[in-house]
Amino acid sequence: MIFDYKNYTTQESIDLMMTAKKIAMYDNLHTQLGFFPVAKVITHILEPLSNAFNWMPSKMDIGIPDGWRELKPAELNLPDSAMDRFGFYKVSSPVTGKIIPSQGLQSRILGEFDDHNQLTKITLTWTGTNDLVDLIDYTQLNNGNIAKHLEPLLEAVKDLAIKNNLSPEDIIITGNSLGAGLVNVNAQARETLAGGFFKDSNYIAFASPNIHDDGSVLNIGFENDGVFRIAGDADSFFGAFLGTKPLVVNPDKDYESTFNNIISFDDPHSLSLLGGGNYLAKSLLNIPISWTPHIMNMVTDSWERIATSKFYPLLNKDSVVVMDNLSQLMRHTKWVGDIYQNTGHYGKPAFIFGNEYGNMLKGNDAGDYISAGAGDDKINPGLGADVIDGGTGTDTLMLHGFARDWDIYNVDNFVYFRPKDGTGMKKTESIEKVEFAKEYYKTFDVNTHNLSYESGLIFKTKETVQYKNAVVGTNGDDDLTGSVVFGLGGNNTLHALKIASLLVGGEGNDILLGNDGNDELYGGEGNDFLYGGKGNDILFGGIGNDIFHFDKNSGGKTDIMDLNQYAHDKDTVQFTSDMFKDVCDVLLHARDVKGNVVISDAQNTITIHDYSIDLLIQNQVLSVV
């Protein structure tokens, strides 16, 4: 999962991230330019104003977590002169030393205490950029020269930890921006600094420009942040600069330890060619556009929204994620989604997260997961097999066509909208209303047994759309047969009838067996086996490592809609040897056609959508058994 770190459990990893984030942002925003109390201004002025006008996408919660407090110099066996007048511990710069006492490299050190006032954890935060003197030290991140200047504070923390019987695992080393860069430097030198004591400590970095990519650091940040990952893993400042694109555009390079495809959809990003669609959107020089996500990383609850989502178990570091961070100014006029073609993942399935206000959320055509959150939201999922959680509030689903173009099912508190054109079913939860594009003047209520629409002020007319019947399984392992079958949880085996059938696996590792009709199969979440049989079939594997199986009894036209579309999926298109003798034989029967791959023999025409022969070979997708 996306915040998974080392061998910690999912919840332990989330707790580590949330603790590190609160402390790192409190530290970075505490004081700017050596005198300006940003954290207090946010807490006492900006946050109340934002709440009054619903301005920001979330509350700006700048403060220390419960149970934590700042550690005084005496507790660290340091002289009072080790701390400046704003509560920062001083760190000597390899370039400037400490020319201004309250500026330059800094740190805060906090402790968590139990009910008996016993120290249980320590967090050392390397402070992010908060004055102009800091800027020169960015040149020292990639070459590692700055590492030895961190040692005096590390030695003090080490001594305090040993005195209180704390292990290195009880220590979090965190920071934001420049501070995150120092976290990566610290991690890279962890086996030598302070005698290697911090080798197994926890390194959580936010929006770091440089990346140490051995797995010791959890590097968190937005893809469209001009700072995050810009210096990468180069071994010098000059090398990092040469690695940028012209006009200091972030190269957007992926790393194992970084979040690679998470977008802050904020006001500047929404401005089309002036915003996220511009080549200069990720330029370090384009302050209004590329630096806004850097700020959103600090003052919004983006990371908390991800961690608390129902979709969290499905996410990994390469998942495409779009966070609605629009202000009141834009949130009622801009559709939020993965809308720009210059990202490298445009058209891939995305996880789209709203916030506590009314959002306008838009999917693409690849099978999205949309979590609207609180507020009265509008959700336009597009095509593809989508999963939608409306959250609280009165949420409206916007679909194409007429109401008559859809078959609708109410199964296990989810309402499924299945388009008759085969473009992808919508699994919805907490949706109160639905509109159809060709009946835009009607808004249907979503009820337990039907959709209903009532029109007219004097002579009222009522229209209903009844839900269809289905065979429904349990959350256990079921073996079910029918023309419409929903498997729910468990590892299920679903069988189609000889007529056109709909099989929906749901969660679990399911086996979906089509028959002689024109079948539509949805694997859902899990590692599924999909077999269409004869007829013109449409196959959606969903998230997981799915097998699309064909044998000598297969026939007709088959569309595979989402082969390896989700990050880290390892799907397989599997043929029996009585169809093709080996993979080379399959490739001889394959051709690229308008962005798809078509594999054909005497009985079959198999179209793999949004794929190429090169990708079939590169990803080793094909198998003959």
C-alpha angles and dihedrals in degrees: 000000000000100000095036109136130185111315097325120127119255093260094044090053091050091048091051091051094048094048092047092047095052093048096043093050093044088053096045094047098039097095131358129197091006096288115036114099098214096169092055092046091051093046099044104029116014098040095052090047092049091050092050092055100027085238108150122054090244143000115291099230106184111172148092118286118254113276094026131104138170116270119235123227092250091058088056093045089245128134119255088249089069088076126060125222093271095056097259121135110232121244121191116235119227087222108035103016105208103317095157114037097215097039138059126047113002144165142198124212121202135180134207115221131195127222090279092054090251116150108243105166140013129209121196111195122196104211121241125228109305102151141025094257088068094064096078091058092066085077090064100052102083097042093052094227090129094062098087090053089064093058102086093061092040090055090051092050091046092054092048092049093050091047090055096042092248122153126221087256088064090065127085119199110195145153146155129244107331086010090054088051088056089050089058091046089049091050093048091054096035095115092060106028113096090359092302093294092137095051092113099033122120117264115195116173130185122205095344117182093207125048131212100195108191095107096260093105129058101213112199126186149113122280091225094051106113091213102046111099093346093130092038119178097322115140096229141030090245091051090050091050091051088051093062122090121251113298091025094288114172108252090218093221118180122234134185093241099043137082100245109182109030114126127200101214095203132155098277092043090056094060096096112218091004090051134027094347093063124098088230093053090103097038115125086221093057095083100172093053109028098036098050092076087050088059094041088056088062105039107032133070094238095129092045091051090055094046095051097043123115086231094057095103089060097055129097133174092272098047115121105245128178119195119200102228097156120140126230087269094066110018095090096049107036127073111221119220146099093300107151124087095207096074101082091234101063109139094024120118111278138198106226119195126194125194139228094295135065108291137189105220123184129189128199128228101277108078114281136196110222123190110184100183122196124344135055102300136189114214124192105179099182119207127326134065101305133184115207132188111187094191119199124337129048106307127190124208115207116206135177126252127008128319088253089063091070137070110210129201133184107211126167093337092311122109113215121203111199116188114218090222091068096239095134139299123250119224106200138185130183094010113147103180139024133198129193119215096230091047096042092151091065126075112191123206115229108230135174096265105017151356114264135194126186121194137182133047099230107012101038122198124192127207125191134189111204121218118243126243123251143176105252127196133203133250088268130079106292135185106206138171130194148106090266116027131171116191101189113186128352131051102299137186112212124190127198124217121238089264124073106297141187118218120185117185101187119185119355136045102302137185113217116190118190123198137201098309133081096279133190116207128190118187096186120188117352139044102305137184114218123190118174100187116193126344132050103310135186117207127195112180097184125196115345140050101305132184120217103199130201130178140167090285092057117104144158131036118327126187118200102198107184112025108170092337095137119074114268094008115145104196124174132209102210128196130182118238092247087069101041127004095220144340092278088057090052091051091051087060093047130091137175112246122179097322095321136089118237119198115186143174133163094292104025142057109186118187118195105197123223094005140108138211089247090058091047088058097038095049094039090231099156125084135177118198 
